[in-house]
């Protein structure tokens, strides 16, 4: 678990966001953008993206520890993320809220836009800024594509296109996504989403108590 917490005299004002490591940079960007000085961040490992069964118990522990440290305002920086409702059970247990939606690909686009694109994105492979930055570490090496690139057809043969959901306008990341689409034999599409519903959710969660 990584953390960017810092002490404050008035603990009731602090908002602790316990988020997926895959959106840490984005949470901090929104914090700076909205001047949410009382927002503090701690993250569960980004690799849990591939092991959703690990998210609920880890979140349960993280929330319990945060409450023991004196945090009374906690927001869960996850959508359901493949937990099949188990994360919701943890949130309900502790009386906290999480990001709306099925996963970050949904809330980056905005839930309404994601649902509207459902049929045409049925065979889409999504990438984000994080996944572009970590393409080697999260896809190439674990799947052995650095040694056996021919396996790409086996792993990604059921997809038709790669959709890069861009949080920032970064030509280097765009190039990574384009190259990935070419390597995987997929059509390429870029959608600039910015931070999507993450901005609204954090702004709402960070409203200070009267």
XYZ file of N, CA, C and O in Angstrom:
840
model
N 0.848 -1.190 0.000
C 0.000 0.000 0.000
C 0.884 1.239 0.000
O 1.817 1.322 0.779
N 0.594 2.186 -0.862
C 1.316 3.448 -0.877
C 0.445 4.523 -0.280
O -0.777 4.402 -0.242
N 1.048 5.598 0.191
C 0.274 6.629 0.868
C 0.877 8.005 0.657
O 2.084 8.143 0.507
N 0.017 9.012 0.649
C 0.470 10.404 0.601
C -0.226 11.173 1.712
O -0.631 12.311 1.534
N -0.370 10.539 2.866
C -1.050 11.193 3.973
C -0.120 12.186 4.662
O 1.086 12.035 4.685
N -0.725 13.191 5.287
C 0.025 14.095 6.142
C -0.889 14.530 7.273
O -2.111 14.571 7.133
N -0.316 14.834 8.387
C -1.107 15.141 9.564
C -1.825 16.471 9.466
O -1.345 17.402 8.850
N -3.010 16.549 10.064
C -3.759 17.801 10.192
C -4.298 17.853 11.605
O -4.657 16.826 12.183
N -4.376 19.067 12.154
C -4.848 19.183 13.525
C -6.322 18.789 13.624
O -6.730 18.113 14.552
N -7.121 19.236 12.672
C -8.542 18.924 12.696
C -8.808 17.685 11.861
O -8.939 17.750 10.645
N -8.888 16.537 12.493
C -9.048 15.280 11.761
C -10.399 15.189 11.072
O -10.550 14.476 10.089
N -11.404 15.902 11.589
C -12.731 15.836 10.985
C -12.745 16.458 9.590
O -13.630 16.180 8.799
N -11.806 17.319 9.290
C -11.763 17.961 7.985
C -11.096 17.086 6.930
O -11.302 17.287 5.736
N -10.272 16.135 7.345
C -9.531 15.339 6.379
C -10.445 14.361 5.645
O -11.325 13.761 6.236
N -10.214 14.226 4.363
C -10.877 13.184 3.575
C -9.790 12.239 3.088
O -8.865 12.656 2.391
N -9.901 10.985 3.454
C -8.953 9.994 2.975
C -9.567 9.229 1.812
O -10.645 8.638 1.945
N -8.904 9.262 0.697
C -9.317 8.478 -0.468
C -8.445 7.229 -0.512
O -7.214 7.325 -0.569
N -9.076 6.074 -0.461
C -8.366 4.799 -0.584
C -8.642 4.294 -1.990
O -9.755 3.878 -2.304
N -7.638 4.365 -2.847
C -7.870 4.172 -4.275
C -7.030 3.054 -4.864
O -6.054 2.584 -4.270
N -7.414 2.660 -6.052
C -6.611 1.748 -6.859
C -5.341 2.478 -7.275
O -5.386 3.647 -7.686
N -4.213 1.792 -7.204
C -2.955 2.402 -7.606
C -2.939 2.856 -9.047
O -2.147 3.726 -9.428
N -3.835 2.295 -9.859
C -3.894 2.674 -11.264
C -4.433 4.083 -11.484
O -4.269 4.648 -12.560
N -5.088 4.666 -10.469
C -5.635 6.010 -10.648
C -5.005 7.005 -9.681
O -5.515 8.120 -9.516
N -3.895 6.638 -9.056
C -3.261 7.520 -8.068
C -2.888 8.864 -8.674
O -3.190 9.926 -8.109
N -2.228 8.843 -9.836
C -1.808 10.087 -10.485
C -3.022 10.964 -10.798
O -2.963 12.192 -10.660
N -4.096 10.342 -11.215
C -5.289 11.094 -11.590
C -5.977 11.705 -10.364
O -6.471 12.835 -10.421
N -6.037 10.953 -9.269
C -6.613 11.503 -8.034
C -5.819 12.730 -7.587
O -6.396 13.760 -7.219
N -4.505 12.633 -7.629
C -3.672 13.760 -7.219
C -3.819 14.941 -8.171
O -3.754 16.104 -7.747
N -4.028 14.660 -9.453
C -4.230 15.735 -10.420
C -5.530 16.477 -10.140
O -5.590 17.716 -10.199
N -6.589 15.732 -9.823
C -7.866 16.358 -9.492
C -7.743 17.137 -8.184
O -8.285 18.243 -8.048
N -7.030 16.570 -7.228
C -6.803 17.275 -5.961
C -6.177 18.637 -6.210
O -6.610 19.648 -5.662
N -5.154 18.668 -7.045
C -4.480 19.933 -7.338
C -5.388 20.868 -8.133
O -5.457 22.066 -7.859
N -6.089 20.304 -9.095
C -6.972 21.097 -9.956
C -8.051 21.801 -9.155
O -8.381 22.961 -9.409
N -8.613 21.105 -8.165
C -9.711 21.646 -7.369
C -9.248 22.247 -6.041
O -10.084 22.679 -5.243
N -7.923 22.248 -5.807
C -7.352 22.790 -4.566
C -7.961 22.122 -3.333
O -8.360 22.778 -2.372
N -8.012 20.794 -3.367
C -8.573 20.030 -2.249
C -7.452 19.693 -1.273
O -7.004 18.540 -1.166
N -7.016 20.702 -0.531
C -5.868 20.517 0.355
C -6.132 19.510 1.464
O -5.183 18.927 2.016
N -7.381 19.305 1.819
C -7.708 18.391 2.906
C -7.876 16.946 2.425
O -8.169 16.060 3.224
N -7.707 16.717 1.127
C -7.804 15.358 0.588
C -6.457 14.661 0.715
O -5.427 15.199 0.306
N -6.474 13.480 1.277
C -5.274 12.668 1.404
C -5.508 11.342 0.691
O -6.642 10.881 0.568
N -4.447 10.746 0.228
C -4.566 9.568 -0.636
C -3.720 8.419 -0.135
O -2.564 8.599 0.262
N -4.302 7.238 -0.168
C -3.545 6.012 0.022
C -4.044 5.026 -1.024
O -5.213 5.082 -1.435
N -3.168 4.150 -1.498
C -3.536 3.282 -2.622
C -3.271 1.810 -2.328
O -2.258 1.460 -1.706
N -4.160 0.975 -2.811
C -3.924 -0.458 -2.854
C -3.142 -0.758 -4.125
O -3.146 0.040 -5.069
N -2.451 -1.893 -4.190
C -1.593 -2.190 -5.343
C -2.347 -2.178 -6.671
O -3.452 -2.712 -6.783
N -1.735 -1.577 -7.666
C -2.341 -1.505 -8.995
C -2.579 -2.896 -9.576
O -3.518 -3.092 -10.354
N -1.769 -3.858 -9.199
C -1.893 -5.207 -9.756
C -3.202 -5.881 -9.353
O -3.611 -6.878 -9.962
N -3.897 -5.338 -8.347
C -5.197 -5.896 -7.968
C -6.195 -5.789 -9.114
O -7.240 -6.440 -9.097
N -5.881 -4.942 -10.097
C -6.708 -4.846 -11.301
C -6.900 -6.232 -11.925
O -7.960 -6.518 -12.495
N -5.906 -7.076 -11.789
C -5.957 -8.422 -12.357
C -6.381 -9.480 -11.343
O -6.565 -10.644 -11.702
N -6.529 -9.080 -10.096
C -6.931 -10.012 -9.036
C -8.044 -9.370 -8.215
O -7.851 -9.055 -7.031
N -9.219 -9.166 -8.813
C -10.281 -8.436 -8.121
C -10.736 -9.075 -6.813
O -11.267 -8.374 -5.943
N -10.506 -10.384 -6.657
C -10.887 -11.030 -5.404
C -10.067 -10.513 -4.225
O -10.472 -10.662 -3.064
N -8.934 -9.880 -4.504
C -8.088 -9.350 -3.436
C -8.527 -7.963 -2.977
O -8.109 -7.505 -1.914
N -9.352 -7.316 -3.784
C -9.725 -5.932 -3.467
C -10.582 -5.829 -2.209
O -10.253 -5.042 -1.302
N -11.694 -6.585 -2.082
C -12.552 -6.398 -0.901
C -11.841 -6.638 0.430
O -11.945 -5.781 1.327
N -11.105 -7.751 0.618
C -10.446 -7.918 1.920
C -9.382 -6.863 2.190
O -9.220 -6.413 3.336
N -8.668 -6.459 1.141
C -7.650 -5.427 1.322
C -8.290 -4.090 1.671
O -7.782 -3.330 2.511
N -9.424 -3.781 1.046
C -10.131 -2.541 1.339
C -10.713 -2.567 2.749
O -10.662 -1.558 3.478
N -11.251 -3.699 3.142
C -11.791 -3.855 4.497
C -10.708 -3.538 5.529
O -10.925 -2.775 6.480
N -9.531 -4.098 5.304
C -8.413 -3.857 6.217
C -7.970 -2.408 6.187
O -7.722 -1.791 7.237
N -7.880 -1.829 4.985
C -7.411 -0.444 4.841
C -8.363 0.533 5.524
O -7.923 1.491 6.177
N -9.667 0.314 5.376
C -10.642 1.204 6.009
C -10.571 1.070 7.523
O -10.599 2.076 8.255
N -10.464 -0.161 8.015
C -10.376 -0.379 9.463
C -9.150 0.319 10.040
O -9.219 0.955 11.103
N -8.029 0.217 9.347
C -6.804 0.861 9.808
C -6.931 2.373 9.770
O -6.448 3.070 10.677
N -7.577 2.884 8.728
C -7.746 4.330 8.616
C -8.620 4.870 9.744
O -8.330 5.927 10.324
N -9.676 4.157 10.063
C -10.543 4.583 11.164
C -9.785 4.555 12.487
O -9.957 5.443 13.335
N -8.935 3.551 12.660
C -8.139 3.457 13.880
C -7.159 4.624 13.994
O -6.788 5.036 15.100
N -6.755 5.166 12.850
C -5.843 6.314 12.834
C -6.576 7.629 13.050
O -5.935 8.676 13.172
N -7.898 7.579 13.061
C -8.663 8.791 13.332
C -9.392 9.383 12.150
O -10.011 10.438 12.261
N -9.354 8.713 10.998
C -10.079 9.213 9.827
C -11.561 8.876 9.974
O -11.931 7.715 10.134
N -12.381 9.901 9.896
C -13.832 9.679 9.956
C -14.484 9.862 8.586
O -15.613 9.441 8.374
N -13.754 10.486 7.652
C -14.276 10.708 6.299
C -13.396 9.946 5.313
O -12.225 10.270 5.123
N -13.988 8.931 4.716
C -13.236 8.035 3.818
C -14.047 7.843 2.537
O -15.270 7.665 2.585
N -13.356 7.882 1.420
C -13.991 7.626 0.121
C -13.196 6.549 -0.597
O -11.957 6.575 -0.604
N -13.902 5.598 -1.195
C -13.262 4.476 -1.882
C -13.070 4.803 -3.358
O -14.040 4.986 -4.096
N -11.823 4.899 -3.769
C -11.489 5.227 -5.150
C -11.442 4.006 -6.042
O -10.430 3.742 -6.698
N -12.524 3.265 -6.049
C -12.710 2.103 -6.910
C -14.136 2.129 -7.421
O -15.050 2.571 -6.709
N -14.341 1.612 -8.624
C -15.681 1.218 -9.053
C -15.860 -0.221 -8.548
O -15.138 -0.653 -7.651
N -16.791 -0.977 -9.099
C -16.921 -2.372 -8.661
C -15.675 -3.174 -9.033
O -15.229 -4.036 -8.273
N -15.124 -2.893 -10.192
C -13.825 -3.455 -10.608
C -13.747 -4.978 -10.531
O -12.743 -5.543 -10.088
N -14.828 -5.621 -10.943
C -14.815 -7.079 -11.029
C -15.028 -7.809 -9.724
O -14.877 -9.040 -9.666
N -15.425 -7.103 -8.678
C -15.603 -7.760 -7.380
C -16.989 -8.379 -7.222
O -17.274 -9.015 -6.202
N -17.851 -8.190 -8.208
C -19.169 -8.811 -8.165
C -20.012 -8.392 -6.975
O -20.773 -9.201 -6.432
N -19.894 -7.134 -6.561
C -20.682 -6.640 -5.438
C -20.015 -6.809 -4.080
O -20.509 -6.266 -3.081
N -18.909 -7.529 -4.024
C -18.245 -7.746 -2.746
C -17.645 -6.454 -2.187
O -17.607 -6.250 -0.972
N -17.193 -5.568 -3.078
C -16.675 -4.283 -2.595
C -17.807 -3.447 -2.014
O -17.619 -2.741 -1.021
N -18.974 -3.533 -2.621
C -20.126 -2.810 -2.076
C -20.451 -3.287 -0.664
O -20.848 -2.494 0.194
N -20.300 -4.573 -0.432
C -20.565 -5.109 0.904
C -19.599 -4.518 1.928
O -19.982 -4.210 3.060
N -18.349 -4.352 1.524
C -17.351 -3.746 2.417
C -17.698 -2.285 2.676
O -17.634 -1.800 3.810
N -18.089 -1.575 1.616
C -18.462 -0.171 1.768
C -19.661 -0.018 2.703
O -19.690 0.878 3.564
N -20.637 -0.885 2.523
C -21.824 -0.834 3.376
C -21.465 -1.126 4.830
O -21.970 -0.474 5.752
N -20.583 -2.086 5.033
C -20.145 -2.442 6.382
C -19.555 -1.238 7.108
O -19.806 -1.032 8.301
N -18.782 -0.441 6.383
C -18.075 0.678 7.008
C -18.781 2.022 6.828
O -18.308 3.037 7.343
N -19.897 2.033 6.087
C -20.630 3.274 5.895
C -19.892 4.285 5.039
O -19.912 5.485 5.317
N -19.228 3.799 3.991
C -18.500 4.692 3.084
C -19.032 4.515 1.670
O -19.735 3.552 1.371
N -18.682 5.451 0.784
C -19.120 5.388 -0.603
C -17.932 5.119 -1.515
O -16.776 5.343 -1.144
N -18.237 4.643 -2.723
C -17.204 4.382 -3.731
C -17.562 5.097 -5.027
O -18.643 5.663 -5.170
N -16.662 5.028 -5.991
C -16.946 5.537 -7.324
C -18.107 4.755 -7.940
O -18.187 3.536 -7.759
N -18.966 5.432 -8.674
C -20.035 4.733 -9.376
C -19.467 4.020 -10.600
O -18.436 4.396 -11.141
N -20.161 2.979 -11.023
C -19.787 2.299 -12.255
C -19.154 0.948 -12.056
O -18.886 0.510 -10.930
N -18.918 0.290 -13.193
C -18.371 -1.059 -13.171
C -16.857 -1.073 -13.039
O -16.278 -1.993 -12.460
N -16.194 -0.050 -13.588
C -14.731 -0.012 -13.575
C -14.272 1.385 -13.991
O -15.103 2.246 -14.338
N -12.955 1.603 -13.970
C -12.446 2.941 -14.296
C -12.694 3.307 -15.754
O -12.823 4.491 -16.087
N -12.784 2.313 -16.638
C -13.067 2.613 -18.036
C -14.442 3.262 -18.177
O -14.687 4.036 -19.103
N -15.338 2.924 -17.251
C -16.680 3.515 -17.266
C -16.663 4.923 -16.695
O -17.182 5.864 -17.309
N -16.050 5.110 -15.524
C -16.144 6.442 -14.932
C -15.228 7.457 -15.614
O -15.484 8.656 -15.550
N -14.181 7.021 -16.288
C -13.389 7.971 -17.067
C -14.218 8.531 -18.232
O -14.155 9.719 -18.530
N -14.973 7.668 -18.886
C -15.802 8.132 -20.003
C -17.044 8.872 -19.524
O -17.631 9.663 -20.260
N -17.446 8.599 -18.286
C -18.732 9.043 -17.780
C -19.691 7.881 -17.935
O -19.728 7.245 -19.002
N -20.423 7.558 -16.900
C -21.270 6.363 -16.900
C -22.252 6.373 -18.062
O -22.432 5.371 -18.761
N -22.879 7.522 -18.316
C -23.863 7.596 -19.403
C -23.204 7.329 -20.757
O -23.738 6.587 -21.590
N -22.041 7.938 -20.986
C -21.342 7.745 -22.255
C -20.875 6.309 -22.409
O -20.938 5.736 -23.512
N -20.418 5.720 -21.321
C -19.964 4.331 -21.365
C -21.120 3.404 -21.732
O -20.973 2.507 -22.577
N -22.253 3.610 -21.103
C -23.404 2.752 -21.386
C -23.901 2.961 -22.813
O -24.306 2.003 -23.481
N -23.846 4.192 -23.305
C -24.289 4.481 -24.672
C -23.392 3.815 -25.705
O -23.833 3.463 -26.799
N -22.115 3.623 -25.346
C -21.156 3.017 -26.272
C -21.112 1.500 -26.137
O -20.292 0.846 -26.789
N -22.006 0.954 -25.343
C -21.957 -0.473 -25.025
C -21.825 -1.407 -26.210
O -20.899 -2.221 -26.269
N -22.724 -1.313 -27.177
C -22.711 -2.247 -28.304
C -21.493 -2.050 -29.202
O -20.832 -3.010 -29.585
N -21.171 -0.801 -29.504
C -20.046 -0.582 -30.420
C -18.694 -0.828 -29.758
O -17.684 -0.970 -30.448
N -18.673 -0.892 -28.431
C -17.420 -1.174 -27.723
C -17.365 -2.601 -27.193
O -16.479 -2.953 -26.414
N -18.299 -3.423 -27.635
C -18.374 -4.786 -27.117
C -17.054 -5.533 -27.298
O -16.645 -6.334 -26.451
N -16.357 -5.263 -28.407
C -15.104 -5.956 -28.714
C -13.909 -5.001 -28.650
O -12.939 -5.164 -29.379
N -14.002 -4.023 -27.747
C -12.931 -3.039 -27.593
C -12.011 -3.409 -26.442
O -12.464 -3.835 -25.375
N -10.731 -3.221 -26.659
C -9.722 -3.368 -25.614
C -9.338 -1.964 -25.169
O -8.830 -1.170 -25.953
N -9.626 -1.633 -23.904
C -9.403 -0.287 -23.407
C -7.996 -0.111 -22.842
O -7.458 -1.008 -22.186
N -7.437 1.068 -23.095
C -6.218 1.484 -22.423
C -6.427 2.875 -21.845
O -7.250 3.646 -22.345
N -5.703 3.175 -20.774
C -5.743 4.482 -20.120
C -4.322 5.034 -20.072
O -3.369 4.371 -20.493
N -4.167 6.228 -19.535
C -2.819 6.780 -19.387
C -1.930 5.827 -18.589
O -0.775 5.583 -18.943
N -2.470 5.313 -17.490
C -1.683 4.400 -16.663
C -1.252 3.177 -17.458
O -0.091 2.757 -17.410
N -2.180 2.572 -18.179
C -1.859 1.352 -18.910
C -0.904 1.618 -20.067
O -0.143 0.726 -20.446
N -0.921 2.826 -20.600
C 0.085 3.182 -21.612
C 1.459 3.276 -20.963
O 2.455 2.765 -21.502
N 1.518 3.938 -19.803
C 2.803 4.068 -19.118
C 3.359 2.711 -18.687
O 4.563 2.506 -18.641
N 2.466 1.810 -18.360
C 2.882 0.518 -17.815
C 2.635 -0.640 -18.796
O 2.508 -1.785 -18.382
N 2.581 -0.338 -20.087
C 2.240 -1.365 -21.069
C 3.214 -2.540 -21.019
O 2.805 -3.704 -21.063
N 4.485 -2.247 -20.926
C 5.488 -3.320 -20.845
C 5.273 -4.162 -19.601
O 5.256 -5.393 -19.660
N 5.129 -3.497 -18.457
C 5.044 -4.204 -17.178
C 3.735 -4.956 -16.996
O 3.707 -6.018 -16.364
N 2.624 -4.407 -17.551
C 1.315 -4.998 -17.303
C 0.854 -5.957 -18.399
O -0.026 -6.785 -18.163
N 1.429 -5.836 -19.594
C 0.976 -6.682 -20.697
C 2.103 -7.471 -21.355
O 2.049 -8.702 -21.404
N 3.102 -6.769 -21.841
C 4.129 -7.420 -22.651
C 4.863 -8.515 -21.890
O 4.895 -9.683 -22.325
N 5.440 -8.181 -20.757
C 6.237 -9.163 -20.012
C 5.398 -10.256 -19.351
O 5.728 -11.442 -19.469
N 4.303 -9.914 -18.641
C 3.504 -10.973 -18.015
C 2.927 -11.977 -19.013
O 2.801 -13.163 -18.693
N 2.588 -11.493 -20.200
C 2.013 -12.382 -21.214
C 3.078 -13.050 -22.088
O 2.745 -13.852 -22.959
N 4.324 -12.685 -21.860
C 5.413 -13.293 -22.620
C 5.508 -12.811 -24.052
O 6.167 -13.453 -24.878
N 4.891 -11.653 -24.342
C 4.897 -11.167 -25.717
C 6.257 -10.619 -26.132
O 6.514 -10.461 -27.333
N 7.108 -10.320 -25.146
C 8.459 -9.888 -25.494
C 9.278 -11.038 -26.054
O 10.190 -10.844 -26.855
N 8.918 -12.262 -25.654
C 9.622 -13.446 -26.141
C 8.878 -14.141 -27.268
O 9.480 -14.749 -28.150
N 7.552 -14.058 -27.224
C 6.734 -14.741 -28.231
C 5.624 -13.803 -28.723
O 4.447 -13.951 -28.365
N 5.978 -12.828 -29.541
C 4.977 -11.864 -30.031
C 3.843 -12.512 -30.804
O 2.753 -11.938 -30.922
N 4.073 -13.708 -31.319
C 3.027 -14.387 -32.084
C 1.821 -14.756 -31.209
O 0.727 -15.059 -31.716
N 2.021 -14.743 -29.884
C 0.925 -15.073 -28.970
C -0.130 -13.967 -28.901
O -1.211 -14.181 -28.349
N 0.188 -12.814 -29.443
C -0.773 -11.699 -29.407
C -2.104 -12.088 -30.031
O -3.175 -11.702 -29.536
N -2.050 -12.863 -31.100
C -3.288 -13.284 -31.766
C -4.128 -14.165 -30.856
O -5.367 -14.109 -30.884
N -3.474 -14.983 -30.022
C -4.206 -15.849 -29.095
C -4.850 -15.044 -27.967
O -5.989 -15.298 -27.576
N -4.107 -14.087 -27.454
C -4.602 -13.299 -26.330
C -5.639 -12.259 -26.744
O -6.585 -11.988 -26.000
N -5.458 -11.645 -27.898
C -6.274 -10.495 -28.279
C -7.091 -10.725 -29.552
O -7.678 -9.793 -30.083
N -7.157 -11.972 -29.998
C -7.835 -12.274 -31.247
C -9.320 -12.004 -31.243
O -9.927 -11.841 -32.309
N -9.937 -11.931 -30.069
C -11.378 -11.691 -29.997
C -11.736 -10.210 -29.964
O -12.920 -9.854 -29.989
N -10.728 -9.361 -29.881
C -10.971 -7.924 -29.914
C -10.932 -7.411 -31.354
O -10.269 -7.999 -32.208
N -11.608 -6.307 -31.586
C -11.597 -5.687 -32.910
C -10.841 -4.362 -32.924
O -10.296 -3.973 -33.950
N -10.823 -3.679 -31.789
C -10.174 -2.372 -31.761
C -9.587 -2.094 -30.389
O -10.008 -2.672 -29.371
N -8.590 -1.220 -30.381
C -8.016 -0.724 -29.137
C -8.489 0.717 -28.974
O -8.299 1.540 -29.877
N -9.111 1.007 -27.856
C -9.598 2.356 -27.573
C -8.768 2.942 -26.444
O -8.771 2.429 -25.324
N -8.047 4.009 -26.770
C -7.246 4.707 -25.767
C -8.094 5.798 -25.144
O -8.440 6.777 -25.789
N -8.447 5.613 -23.866
C -9.176 6.613 -23.099
C -8.136 7.521 -22.462
O -7.527 7.168 -21.450
N -7.911 8.666 -23.056
C -6.806 9.532 -22.649
C -7.228 10.512 -21.557
O -8.158 11.298 -21.737
N -6.527 10.461 -20.424
C -6.781 11.419 -19.361
C -6.048 12.738 -19.616
O -6.464 13.791 -19.145
N -4.930 12.659 -20.328
C -4.145 13.852 -20.647
C -3.809 13.839 -22.127
O -3.893 12.803 -22.787
N -3.424 14.994 -22.638
C -3.026 15.092 -24.038
C -1.512 14.932 -24.104
O -0.759 15.899 -24.023
N -1.071 13.687 -24.229
C 0.350 13.370 -24.172
C 0.736 12.582 -25.421
O 0.388 11.400 -25.538
N 1.454 13.196 -26.350
C 1.815 12.510 -27.594
C 2.601 11.220 -27.368
O 2.455 10.274 -28.144
N 3.404 11.167 -26.327
C 4.185 9.955 -26.059
C 3.280 8.783 -25.692
O 3.495 7.652 -26.149
N 2.281 9.056 -24.881
C 1.342 7.997 -24.504
C 0.477 7.595 -25.695
O 0.151 6.417 -25.874
N 0.111 8.578 -26.497
C -0.656 8.299 -27.709
C 0.127 7.361 -28.625
O -0.433 6.421 -29.209
N 1.426 7.591 -28.727
C 2.283 6.742 -29.566
C 2.332 5.323 -29.021
O 2.298 4.346 -29.787
N 2.399 5.191 -27.706
C 2.392 3.853 -27.091
C 1.109 3.117 -27.451
O 1.135 1.936 -27.832
N -0.017 3.804 -27.338
C -1.308 3.180 -27.635
C -1.414 2.813 -29.114
O -1.903 1.725 -29.458
N -0.964 3.697 -29.985
C -0.990 3.404 -31.422
C -0.124 2.188 -31.747
O -0.536 1.304 -32.517
N 1.072 2.165 -31.194
C 1.980 1.034 -31.440
C 1.399 -0.263 -30.896
O 1.556 -1.332 -31.492
N 0.724 -0.163 -29.733
C 0.113 -1.350 -29.138
C -0.975 -1.895 -30.056
O -1.073 -3.111 -30.270
N -1.796 -1.002 -30.591
C -2.860 -1.430 -31.506
C -2.273 -2.117 -32.725
O -2.777 -3.166 -33.163
N -1.206 -1.552 -33.276
C -0.573 -2.152 -34.450
C 0.011 -3.524 -34.118
O -0.156 -4.478 -34.878
N 0.672 -3.620 -32.964
C 1.270 -4.888 -32.564
C 0.212 -5.972 -32.354
O 0.413 -7.139 -32.685
N -0.930 -5.563 -31.806
C -1.995 -6.519 -31.497
C -2.916 -6.758 -32.686
O -3.832 -7.576 -32.600
N -2.704 -6.040 -33.773
C -3.522 -6.213 -34.960
C -4.928 -5.679 -34.805
O -5.879 -6.231 -35.365
N -5.067 -4.566 -34.059
C -6.383 -3.994 -33.789
C -6.513 -2.610 -34.412
O -5.531 -1.887 -34.559
N -7.719 -2.247 -34.756
C -7.987 -0.875 -35.179
C -7.742 0.040 -33.993
O -7.829 -0.385 -32.836
N -7.431 1.307 -34.271
C -7.079 2.226 -33.194
C -8.048 3.393 -33.116
O -8.430 3.975 -34.131
N -8.440 3.718 -31.888
C -9.298 4.869 -31.646
C -8.863 5.545 -30.359
O -8.609 4.882 -29.349
N -8.752 6.862 -30.395
C -8.421 7.641 -29.201
C -9.615 8.484 -28.801
O -10.224 9.148 -29.636
N -9.941 8.451 -27.518
C -10.995 9.296 -26.970
C -10.410 10.086 -25.807
O -9.952 9.490 -24.834
N -10.442 11.383 -25.909
C -9.973 12.193 -24.785
C -11.098 12.298 -23.770
O -12.143 12.891 -24.034
N -10.898 11.710 -22.604
C -11.927 11.706 -21.561
C -11.620 12.683 -20.438
O -12.515 13.038 -19.673
N -10.339 13.095 -20.310
C -9.961 13.813 -19.108
C -10.154 12.875 -17.925
O -9.972 11.657 -18.043
N -10.561 13.427 -16.802
C -10.734 12.598 -15.600
C -12.180 12.133 -15.418
O -12.496 11.441 -14.446
N -13.034 12.495 -16.356
C -14.395 11.984 -16.357
C -15.131 12.235 -15.048
O -15.028 13.313 -14.449
N -15.844 11.223 -14.604
C -16.645 11.339 -13.383
C -15.796 11.358 -12.120
O -16.321 11.616 -11.028
N -14.499 11.099 -12.239
C -13.623 11.133 -11.064
C -13.615 12.532 -10.458
O -13.637 12.685 -9.227
N -13.593 13.548 -11.299
C -13.585 14.926 -10.806
C -14.830 15.227 -9.991
O -14.756 15.745 -8.866
N -15.973 14.888 -10.541
C -17.241 15.157 -9.852
C -17.338 14.377 -8.542
O -17.789 14.908 -7.520
N -16.909 13.118 -8.580
C -17.011 12.277 -7.394
C -16.120 12.790 -6.258
O -16.543 12.851 -5.095
N -14.884 13.160 -6.596
C -13.991 13.651 -5.553
C -14.426 15.014 -5.039
O -14.308 15.301 -3.834
N -14.940 15.854 -5.935
C -15.435 17.158 -5.503
C -16.582 16.991 -4.513
O -16.650 17.690 -3.492
N -17.479 16.053 -4.797
C -18.599 15.816 -3.910
C -18.181 15.239 -2.581
O -18.648 15.652 -1.514
N -17.263 14.277 -2.636
C -16.806 13.620 -1.413
C -16.012 14.572 -0.520
O -15.966 14.400 0.698
N -15.362 15.558 -1.145
C -14.456 16.446 -0.406
C -15.143 17.649 0.210
O -14.483 18.455 0.895
N -16.452 17.799 0.031
C -17.154 18.934 0.639
C -16.994 18.865 2.150
O -17.299 17.845 2.779
N -16.499 19.938 2.717
C -16.250 19.953 4.158
C -17.558 20.012 4.944
O -18.511 20.673 4.539
N -17.584 19.343 6.092
C -18.801 19.394 6.911
C -19.041 20.804 7.438
O -18.094 21.546 7.702
N -20.297 21.172 7.567
C -20.635 22.517 8.036
C -20.234 22.683 9.498
O -20.265 21.734 10.272
